Structures are given as structure tokens and as C-alpha cells.
Amino acid sequence: KYDSVLGPLDAEVSAKDDSIVVNGKALKVFCSKDPAAIDWSSLGAEIVIESTGKLTDATQAKAHLQGTVKKVIISAPAKNEDITLVLGVNDDKYDAAKHHIVSNASCTTNCLAPSTKVLHDNFGVLKGSMTTIHSYTNDQNVLDFPHKDLRRARAAAINMIPTSTGAAKAIGLVMPELKGKLDGYAMRVPTPNVSVVDLVCLLDKPATAEEINAKLKAAAEGPLKGILGYTEDPVVSTDMMRNPNSSIVDGQLTKVLDGNLAKVVSWYDNEWGYSCRVVDLCIFMAKKGL
């Protein structure tokens, strides 16, 4: 019912027996550490969204595949998955006959990939480096406390914290032609939601900032509408709260140095926008076939 970032849900929410009831619709609650012990068939479930963060290895997540369940979507970067899909980038590779455990990648890869695809399709990306200035997450600590990453061990709300991200390298999973050509890191900052990707890349074909923006805007209004957004307004992070796009290009910040070194900056609501893509991926897979 209540959320500290997105505010209260505009719905009637209550608990009854083993269900959460939202506007009169009962949603069954299961409690088990073993996915094989969950009776999905009692609900007729065909797609399971694996969002616990504990079963990102497909060898474990595949335990959901029983009874009525035909597909599992892991809402995170995964291991041993059948395929990683980023809508608008490589969803044409989905094969219902072969792909049963699907990773929706990370929120950052979902932000980075659409704009990178537009750049690569139109100008050619030779190599690049990205930084995600990312709101803090549950993998950090409220106060200094032990963590395997000594930087993430520090208090999240009062520090800017450099740390790793696999988002750039993961581009190779959805755009194989760019495998090994992008890398980067994350700077975790003291905001609870909304992040931004700063991509700098070397282009094969010379371009101006205006030409790059024209291609990005055309894609946002055309084939990538609903996934890629474009704005030239002087926005800040809170303006992007609840934006359903995977990536919103900030056209004012596009830069080109010496004709082929380009900078493209893209915002994303790392909670809401990513959740929208998970829903869209469910619908996409259901339409394409289970």
C-alpha cells in the first residue's frame, strides 16, 4: 500500500488468510525457499517472474518450470540463462521453442542498450566507456557495516560510492557485435531513485551533436517509442520519477569532440521504468508464444 519513493498505491489493499487483496482481487502468497515446492499450477501460472534476487542462476531458477509453468523471467542479470533480452534491442532473437529461462538484464543495461543501438546502427560504435550515476540500492548499507565490496560497506545516504557494474559488458549479450568494446563503472549517490547513464564512445562515422540527437529523437518517436524517450528540457532526476521508458536521452547534454568522440546522457527510473519492461516482456513472450 505504501512506498517511500513512489508514494501510496491508489488502490484498496488488505490481507486475508494467505492472500493480499488489491481492489477486491486476491493475490495468493507463497512462502518457500524451494521454488519446486511452490504450487504454481494451482493458479494456472504460465510465466513466473523470479525477482527474489536469490535465484539468478538458471540452474536454480529452472525449478519453477513444472506443472503449468512454461517460462521463467529473471528480473536481473543472470547466469546460464537461455537468453538475455532487452526490449527494443534484441527481442527479435526470442525463440519460444528454445528460450525457457529469460533474463531481462539490469535496469542499467536496459537504459544503455537502446541509445547505443541507435548510435551503432547510424554511426558505428568502435568502443566506449560508460558511467552510471546510480541511486543507492538494497545492496548497500544504511550505516557503515561489513560488505564484500569495501566501498559499498559505507553509509549509502551520505556518500558518493564508486563501485562496479556489469551493464556495459552485458551489452555484448544483446548486441554481440559490441562484445568487449564497452566497459564502465557505477557511482552510487545519495538519492533513493532515478539514475543516469553517461556514455562516451568513439564513432566510426563522423557526426555532429545535432545529427546524433536527430537520430535518437527519430527512434524515440518511431521504432523505439515507449522504450527510448527524448527530451531537451532542463530536467533533473526527480522529473524522471515514474517515467515508463527504459532510457530518456537528455538532448541538451549530447556532445561531440573532434567529429567522432561522442557523449550521450540518458536518464532512467531504475525502479518504475524497469518494472514496466518486466511487464512488457511478459506480454511480449505471451504473444510470441510460450
mmCIF file of C-alpha atoms in Angstrom:
data_model
loop_
_atom_site.group_PDB
_atom_site.id
_atom_site.type_symbol
_atom_site.label_atom_id
_atom_site.label_comp_id
_atom_site.label_asym_id
_atom_site.label_seq_id
_atom_site.Cartn_x
_atom_site.Cartn_y
_atom_site.Cartn_z
ATOM 1 C CA LYS A 1 0.000 0.000 0.000
ATOM 2 C CA TYR A 2 2.754 2.455 0.933
ATOM 3 C CA ASP A 3 6.079 3.148 -0.758
ATOM 4 C CA SER A 4 8.673 5.638 0.466
ATOM 5 C CA VAL A 5 9.757 6.564 -3.065
ATOM 6 C CA LEU A 6 6.683 6.274 -5.266
ATOM 7 C CA GLY A 7 4.098 7.126 -2.624
ATOM 8 C CA PRO A 8 0.872 5.323 -1.664
ATOM 9 C CA LEU A 9 -0.784 2.973 -4.145
ATOM 10 C CA ASP A 10 -4.120 4.305 -5.384
ATOM 11 C CA ALA A 11 -5.949 1.106 -4.512
ATOM 12 C CA GLU A 12 -7.620 -0.688 -1.638
ATOM 13 C CA VAL A 13 -5.093 -3.121 -0.168
ATOM 14 C CA SER A 14 -5.692 -5.625 2.611
ATOM 15 C CA ALA A 15 -4.547 -9.022 3.848
ATOM 16 C CA LYS A 16 -6.865 -12.021 4.101
ATOM 17 C CA ASP A 17 -5.813 -15.537 5.026
ATOM 18 C CA ASP A 18 -2.918 -16.431 2.675
ATOM 19 C CA SER A 19 -3.580 -13.643 0.167
ATOM 20 C CA ILE A 20 -3.014 -9.953 -0.444
ATOM 21 C CA VAL A 21 -6.242 -8.405 -1.719
ATOM 22 C CA VAL A 22 -5.938 -5.451 -4.121
ATOM 23 C CA ASN A 23 -9.194 -3.781 -5.165
ATOM 24 C CA GLY A 24 -11.031 -6.994 -4.386
ATOM 25 C CA LYS A 25 -8.653 -9.266 -6.314
ATOM 26 C CA ALA A 26 -6.910 -11.856 -4.151
ATOM 27 C CA LEU A 27 -3.229 -12.490 -4.858
ATOM 28 C CA LYS A 28 -2.049 -15.761 -3.327
ATOM 29 C CA VAL A 29 1.110 -15.545 -1.203
ATOM 30 C CA PHE A 30 3.548 -18.458 -1.081
ATOM 31 C CA CYS A 31 6.433 -18.784 1.365
ATOM 32 C CA SER A 32 9.160 -21.232 0.416
ATOM 33 C CA LYS A 33 12.908 -21.200 -0.117
ATOM 34 C CA ASP A 34 12.495 -24.040 -2.620
ATOM 35 C CA PRO A 35 10.886 -22.936 -5.905
ATOM 36 C CA ALA A 36 9.992 -26.547 -6.670
ATOM 37 C CA ALA A 37 7.728 -26.545 -3.610
ATOM 38 C CA ILE A 38 5.576 -23.670 -4.895
ATOM 39 C CA ASP A 39 2.279 -24.864 -6.355
ATOM 40 C CA TRP A 40 2.136 -22.527 -9.351
ATOM 41 C CA SER A 41 -0.219 -24.930 -11.115
ATOM 42 C CA SER A 42 -2.944 -24.179 -8.568
ATOM 43 C CA LEU A 43 -3.031 -20.693 -10.083
ATOM 44 C CA GLY A 44 -2.598 -21.797 -13.684
ATOM 45 C CA ALA A 45 0.591 -19.702 -13.882
ATOM 46 C CA GLU A 46 2.455 -19.982 -17.193
ATOM 47 C CA ILE A 47 5.146 -17.324 -16.628
ATOM 48 C CA VAL A 48 6.992 -16.925 -13.325
ATOM 49 C CA ILE A 49 8.830 -13.674 -12.624
ATOM 50 C CA GLU A 50 11.851 -14.567 -10.490
ATOM 51 C CA SER A 51 12.510 -11.348 -8.557
ATOM 52 C CA THR A 52 13.850 -12.603 -5.242
ATOM 53 C CA GLY A 53 17.417 -11.808 -6.273
ATOM 54 C CA LYS A 54 18.418 -15.184 -4.824
ATOM 55 C CA LEU A 55 17.860 -17.374 -7.892
ATOM 56 C CA THR A 56 19.682 -15.526 -10.659
ATOM 57 C CA ASP A 57 21.411 -18.730 -11.759
ATOM 58 C CA ALA A 58 19.151 -20.524 -14.228
ATOM 59 C CA THR A 59 20.235 -23.885 -12.851
ATOM 60 C CA GLN A 60 18.316 -22.917 -9.699
ATOM 61 C CA ALA A 61 15.542 -20.865 -11.299
ATOM 62 C CA LYS A 62 14.602 -23.757 -13.588
ATOM 63 C CA ALA A 63 12.958 -25.417 -10.571
ATOM 64 C CA HIS A 64 9.986 -23.135 -11.316
ATOM 65 C CA LEU A 65 9.491 -24.980 -14.628
ATOM 66 C CA GLN A 66 6.920 -27.522 -13.572
ATOM 67 C CA GLY A 67 3.200 -28.086 -13.998
ATOM 68 C CA THR A 68 1.612 -25.193 -15.873
ATOM 69 C CA VAL A 69 4.770 -23.048 -15.828
ATOM 70 C CA LYS A 70 6.354 -22.697 -19.266
ATOM 71 C CA LYS A 71 8.717 -19.737 -18.861
ATOM 72 C CA VAL A 72 10.738 -18.019 -16.150
ATOM 73 C CA ILE A 73 11.767 -14.364 -16.386
ATOM 74 C CA ILE A 74 14.700 -13.397 -14.154
ATOM 75 C CA SER A 75 14.480 -9.681 -13.365
ATOM 76 C CA ALA A 76 18.250 -9.262 -13.128
ATOM 77 C CA PRO A 77 21.458 -10.198 -14.926
ATOM 78 C CA ALA A 78 21.610 -13.992 -14.839
ATOM 79 C CA LYS A 79 23.915 -16.973 -15.211
ATOM 80 C CA ASN A 80 23.256 -19.942 -17.509
ATOM 81 C CA GLU A 81 20.076 -18.359 -18.849
ATOM 82 C CA ASP A 82 18.732 -19.398 -22.247
ATOM 83 C CA ILE A 83 18.835 -15.798 -23.468
ATOM 84 C CA THR A 84 19.108 -12.225 -22.198
ATOM 85 C CA LEU A 85 16.549 -9.929 -23.808
ATOM 86 C CA VAL A 86 16.375 -6.141 -23.876
ATOM 87 C CA LEU A 87 13.148 -4.989 -25.483
ATOM 88 C CA GLY A 88 13.759 -2.793 -28.496
ATOM 89 C CA VAL A 89 17.271 -4.146 -28.936
ATOM 90 C CA ASN A 90 17.319 -7.925 -29.410
ATOM 91 C CA ASP A 91 13.770 -9.130 -28.752
ATOM 92 C CA ASP A 92 13.688 -10.434 -32.334
ATOM 93 C CA LYS A 93 16.011 -13.236 -31.157
ATOM 94 C CA TYR A 94 13.384 -14.767 -28.862
ATOM 95 C CA ASP A 95 12.578 -18.370 -29.785
ATOM 96 C CA ALA A 96 9.782 -19.886 -27.710
ATOM 97 C CA ALA A 97 10.937 -23.406 -28.549
ATOM 98 C CA LYS A 98 14.427 -22.828 -27.124
ATOM 99 C CA HIS A 99 14.215 -19.989 -24.620
ATOM 100 C CA HIS A 100 12.545 -21.018 -21.367
ATOM 101 C CA ILE A 101 14.586 -19.092 -18.799
ATOM 102 C CA VAL A 102 14.957 -15.479 -19.895
ATOM 103 C CA SER A 103 16.907 -12.682 -18.228
ATOM 104 C CA ASN A 104 15.534 -9.156 -18.549
ATOM 105 C CA ALA A 105 19.094 -7.845 -17.902
ATOM 106 C CA SER A 106 19.632 -4.973 -15.456
ATOM 107 C CA CYS A 107 17.936 -1.593 -15.309
ATOM 108 C CA THR A 108 21.219 -0.005 -16.396
ATOM 109 C CA THR A 109 21.663 -2.289 -19.410
ATOM 110 C CA ASN A 110 18.057 -1.510 -20.370
ATOM 111 C CA CYS A 111 18.974 2.186 -20.281
ATOM 112 C CA LEU A 112 22.303 1.870 -22.072
ATOM 113 C CA ALA A 113 21.333 -0.533 -24.849
ATOM 114 C CA PRO A 114 18.617 1.405 -26.757
ATOM 115 C CA SER A 115 20.678 4.576 -27.230
ATOM 116 C CA THR A 116 23.784 2.511 -28.005
ATOM 117 C CA LYS A 117 21.829 0.622 -30.661
ATOM 118 C CA VAL A 118 20.763 3.875 -32.331
ATOM 119 C CA LEU A 119 24.348 5.157 -32.281
ATOM 120 C CA HIS A 120 25.744 1.887 -33.629
ATOM 121 C CA ASP A 121 23.116 1.481 -36.354
ATOM 122 C CA ASN A 122 23.645 5.013 -37.647
ATOM 123 C CA PHE A 123 27.271 5.895 -36.943
ATOM 124 C CA GLY A 124 29.046 2.731 -35.806
ATOM 125 C CA VAL A 125 30.373 2.389 -32.253
ATOM 126 C CA LEU A 126 34.044 1.378 -32.203
ATOM 127 C CA LYS A 127 34.466 1.387 -28.411
ATOM 128 C CA GLY A 128 33.236 3.248 -25.402
ATOM 129 C CA SER A 129 33.094 3.809 -21.676
ATOM 130 C CA MET A 130 30.044 4.470 -19.540
ATOM 131 C CA THR A 131 29.382 5.720 -16.053
ATOM 132 C CA THR A 132 26.054 5.216 -14.349
ATOM 133 C CA ILE A 133 25.332 7.774 -11.665
ATOM 134 C CA HIS A 134 23.023 5.466 -9.764
ATOM 135 C CA SER A 135 20.681 5.903 -6.819
ATOM 136 C CA TYR A 136 21.546 3.737 -3.853
ATOM 137 C CA THR A 137 20.015 0.254 -3.627
ATOM 138 C CA ASN A 138 19.405 -2.512 -1.095
ATOM 139 C CA ASP A 139 22.850 -3.940 -1.785
ATOM 140 C CA GLN A 140 24.308 -1.037 0.188
ATOM 141 C CA ASN A 141 24.321 -0.248 3.884
ATOM 142 C CA VAL A 142 22.394 2.429 5.758
ATOM 143 C CA LEU A 143 25.405 2.913 8.050
ATOM 144 C CA ASP A 144 28.964 1.611 7.765
ATOM 145 C CA PHE A 145 28.776 -2.174 8.048
ATOM 146 C CA PRO A 146 30.730 -5.152 6.676
ATOM 147 C CA HIS A 147 30.260 -5.864 2.961
ATOM 148 C CA LYS A 148 32.329 -7.846 0.460
ATOM 149 C CA ASP A 149 32.724 -4.585 -1.501
ATOM 150 C CA LEU A 150 34.531 -2.269 0.915
ATOM 151 C CA ARG A 151 33.126 0.820 -0.779
ATOM 152 C CA ARG A 152 29.538 -0.469 -0.632
ATOM 153 C CA ALA A 153 30.189 -1.140 3.048
ATOM 154 C CA ARG A 154 29.970 2.612 3.653
ATOM 155 C CA ALA A 155 26.811 4.545 4.548
ATOM 156 C CA ALA A 156 24.704 4.927 1.408
ATOM 157 C CA ALA A 157 22.831 8.122 2.240
ATOM 158 C CA ILE A 158 25.877 10.302 2.979
ATOM 159 C CA ASN A 159 28.458 9.144 0.426
ATOM 160 C CA MET A 160 29.140 9.052 -3.280
ATOM 161 C CA ILE A 161 30.333 5.485 -3.728
ATOM 162 C CA PRO A 162 32.302 4.249 -6.765
ATOM 163 C CA THR A 163 31.605 0.599 -7.487
ATOM 164 C CA SER A 164 31.365 -1.925 -10.270
ATOM 165 C CA THR A 165 28.615 -2.509 -12.822
ATOM 166 C CA GLY A 166 28.307 -5.237 -15.394
ATOM 167 C CA ALA A 167 25.913 -3.195 -17.506
ATOM 168 C CA ALA A 168 28.396 -2.136 -20.182
ATOM 169 C CA LYS A 169 29.925 -5.581 -20.609
ATOM 170 C CA ALA A 170 26.412 -7.058 -20.740
ATOM 171 C CA ILE A 171 25.824 -5.102 -23.954
ATOM 172 C CA GLY A 172 27.663 -7.969 -25.648
ATOM 173 C CA LEU A 173 24.810 -10.302 -24.670
ATOM 174 C CA VAL A 174 22.211 -8.265 -26.552
ATOM 175 C CA MET A 175 24.469 -6.708 -29.211
ATOM 176 C CA PRO A 176 27.131 -9.374 -29.923
ATOM 177 C CA GLU A 177 28.924 -7.112 -32.385
ATOM 178 C CA LEU A 178 29.885 -4.864 -29.441
ATOM 179 C CA LYS A 179 31.148 -7.633 -27.179
ATOM 180 C CA GLY A 180 34.307 -6.474 -25.396
ATOM 181 C CA LYS A 181 34.006 -2.931 -26.763
ATOM 182 C CA LEU A 182 32.226 -1.246 -23.848
ATOM 183 C CA ASP A 183 33.098 -1.044 -20.163
ATOM 184 C CA GLY A 184 32.363 1.241 -17.250
ATOM 185 C CA TYR A 185 31.629 1.683 -13.571
ATOM 186 C CA ALA A 186 28.908 2.955 -11.253
ATOM 187 C CA MET A 187 28.877 5.925 -8.922
ATOM 188 C CA ARG A 188 26.240 5.302 -6.269
ATOM 189 C CA VAL A 189 24.826 8.595 -4.998
ATOM 190 C CA PRO A 190 22.563 9.592 -2.071
ATOM 191 C CA THR A 191 19.232 9.612 -3.921
ATOM 192 C CA PRO A 192 16.597 6.875 -3.469
ATOM 193 C CA ASN A 193 15.504 6.528 -7.097
ATOM 194 C CA VAL A 194 16.270 7.600 -10.691
ATOM 195 C CA SER A 195 19.691 7.169 -12.247
ATOM 196 C CA VAL A 196 21.545 8.375 -15.331
ATOM 197 C CA VAL A 197 23.959 6.786 -17.808
ATOM 198 C CA ASP A 198 26.814 8.868 -19.217
ATOM 199 C CA LEU A 199 28.171 7.135 -22.326
ATOM 200 C CA VAL A 200 31.302 8.282 -24.151
ATOM 201 C CA CYS A 201 32.111 6.398 -27.334
ATOM 202 C CA LEU A 202 34.296 6.570 -30.421
ATOM 203 C CA LEU A 203 32.247 6.590 -33.613
ATOM 204 C CA ASP A 204 33.202 5.036 -36.925
ATOM 205 C CA LYS A 205 31.474 7.796 -38.910
ATOM 206 C CA PRO A 206 31.901 11.489 -38.066
ATOM 207 C CA ALA A 207 28.800 13.174 -36.673
ATOM 208 C CA THR A 208 27.634 16.364 -35.017
ATOM 209 C CA ALA A 209 25.657 16.561 -31.790
ATOM 210 C CA GLU A 210 22.687 17.744 -33.827
ATOM 211 C CA GLU A 211 22.880 14.726 -36.145
ATOM 212 C CA ILE A 212 23.113 12.331 -33.213
ATOM 213 C CA ASN A 213 20.155 13.955 -31.473
ATOM 214 C CA ALA A 214 18.104 13.811 -34.667
ATOM 215 C CA LYS A 215 18.615 10.047 -34.921
ATOM 216 C CA LEU A 216 17.879 9.494 -31.228
ATOM 217 C CA LYS A 217 14.736 11.633 -31.375
ATOM 218 C CA ALA A 218 13.519 9.858 -34.511
ATOM 219 C CA ALA A 219 13.994 6.473 -32.844
ATOM 220 C CA ALA A 220 12.190 7.680 -29.705
ATOM 221 C CA GLU A 221 9.226 8.831 -31.780
ATOM 222 C CA GLY A 222 9.342 5.803 -34.084
ATOM 223 C CA PRO A 223 10.545 2.213 -33.676
ATOM 224 C CA LEU A 224 11.658 2.610 -30.049
ATOM 225 C CA LYS A 225 8.652 4.584 -28.828
ATOM 226 C CA GLY A 226 7.766 3.506 -25.301
ATOM 227 C CA ILE A 227 11.302 2.252 -24.691
ATOM 228 C CA LEU A 228 13.507 5.209 -25.623
ATOM 229 C CA GLY A 229 12.493 8.726 -24.679
ATOM 230 C CA TYR A 230 13.984 12.064 -25.717
ATOM 231 C CA THR A 231 13.883 15.481 -24.091
ATOM 232 C CA GLU A 232 15.600 18.830 -24.468
ATOM 233 C CA ASP A 233 14.044 20.250 -21.313
ATOM 234 C CA PRO A 234 16.422 21.258 -18.476
ATOM 235 C CA VAL A 235 15.392 18.295 -16.325
ATOM 236 C CA VAL A 236 16.733 16.917 -13.054
ATOM 237 C CA SER A 237 16.366 13.462 -11.549
ATOM 238 C CA THR A 238 13.010 13.889 -9.789
ATOM 239 C CA ASP A 239 11.457 14.903 -13.115
ATOM 240 C CA MET A 240 12.087 11.337 -14.285
ATOM 241 C CA MET A 241 10.212 9.662 -11.435
ATOM 242 C CA ARG A 242 7.568 7.251 -12.802
ATOM 243 C CA ASN A 243 8.800 7.672 -16.377
ATOM 244 C CA PRO A 244 7.970 4.315 -18.024
ATOM 245 C CA ASN A 245 10.728 4.438 -20.648
ATOM 246 C CA SER A 246 13.865 2.316 -20.304
ATOM 247 C CA SER A 247 16.006 5.292 -21.302
ATOM 248 C CA ILE A 248 15.357 9.020 -21.744
ATOM 249 C CA VAL A 249 18.027 10.866 -23.728
ATOM 250 C CA ASP A 250 18.897 14.336 -22.419
ATOM 251 C CA GLY A 251 19.479 16.101 -25.734
ATOM 252 C CA GLN A 252 20.968 19.211 -24.116
ATOM 253 C CA LEU A 253 23.888 17.132 -22.851
ATOM 254 C CA THR A 254 24.867 15.450 -26.132
ATOM 255 C CA LYS A 255 28.420 16.436 -27.072
ATOM 256 C CA VAL A 256 30.852 15.598 -29.881
ATOM 257 C CA LEU A 257 34.599 16.242 -29.727
ATOM 258 C CA ASP A 258 36.728 16.302 -32.853
ATOM 259 C CA GLY A 259 33.988 14.807 -35.003
ATOM 260 C CA ASN A 260 33.853 11.271 -33.652
ATOM 261 C CA LEU A 261 34.129 11.225 -29.835
ATOM 262 C CA ALA A 262 30.510 11.367 -28.703
ATOM 263 C CA LYS A 263 28.840 11.756 -25.311
ATOM 264 C CA VAL A 264 25.199 10.753 -24.836
ATOM 265 C CA VAL A 265 23.446 11.066 -21.475
ATOM 266 C CA SER A 266 20.290 9.076 -20.685
ATOM 267 C CA TRP A 267 18.047 9.131 -17.611
ATOM 268 C CA TYR A 268 16.084 6.191 -16.222
ATOM 269 C CA ASP A 269 13.759 5.465 -13.340
ATOM 270 C CA ASN A 270 15.611 2.374 -12.200
ATOM 271 C CA GLU A 271 12.574 1.133 -10.260
ATOM 272 C CA TRP A 272 9.461 2.087 -12.224
ATOM 273 C CA GLY A 273 10.907 2.021 -15.739
ATOM 274 C CA TYR A 274 12.480 -1.394 -15.236
ATOM 275 C CA SER A 275 9.284 -2.804 -13.719
ATOM 276 C CA CYS A 276 7.394 -1.602 -16.790
ATOM 277 C CA ARG A 277 9.807 -3.558 -19.006
ATOM 278 C CA VAL A 278 9.295 -6.738 -16.984
ATOM 279 C CA VAL A 279 5.546 -6.449 -17.565
ATOM 280 C CA ASP A 280 6.129 -5.688 -21.248
ATOM 281 C CA LEU A 281 8.422 -8.708 -21.570
ATOM 282 C CA CYS A 282 5.703 -10.959 -20.120
ATOM 283 C CA ILE A 283 3.202 -9.629 -22.648
ATOM 284 C CA PHE A 284 5.726 -9.911 -25.493
ATOM 285 C CA MET A 285 6.572 -13.539 -24.708
ATOM 286 C CA ALA A 286 2.917 -14.481 -24.266
ATOM 287 C CA LYS A 287 2.111 -13.028 -27.698
ATOM 288 C CA LYS A 288 5.116 -14.619 -29.392
ATOM 289 C CA GLY A 289 4.374 -17.973 -27.825
ATOM 290 C CA LEU A 290 5.201 -19.938 -24.718
#
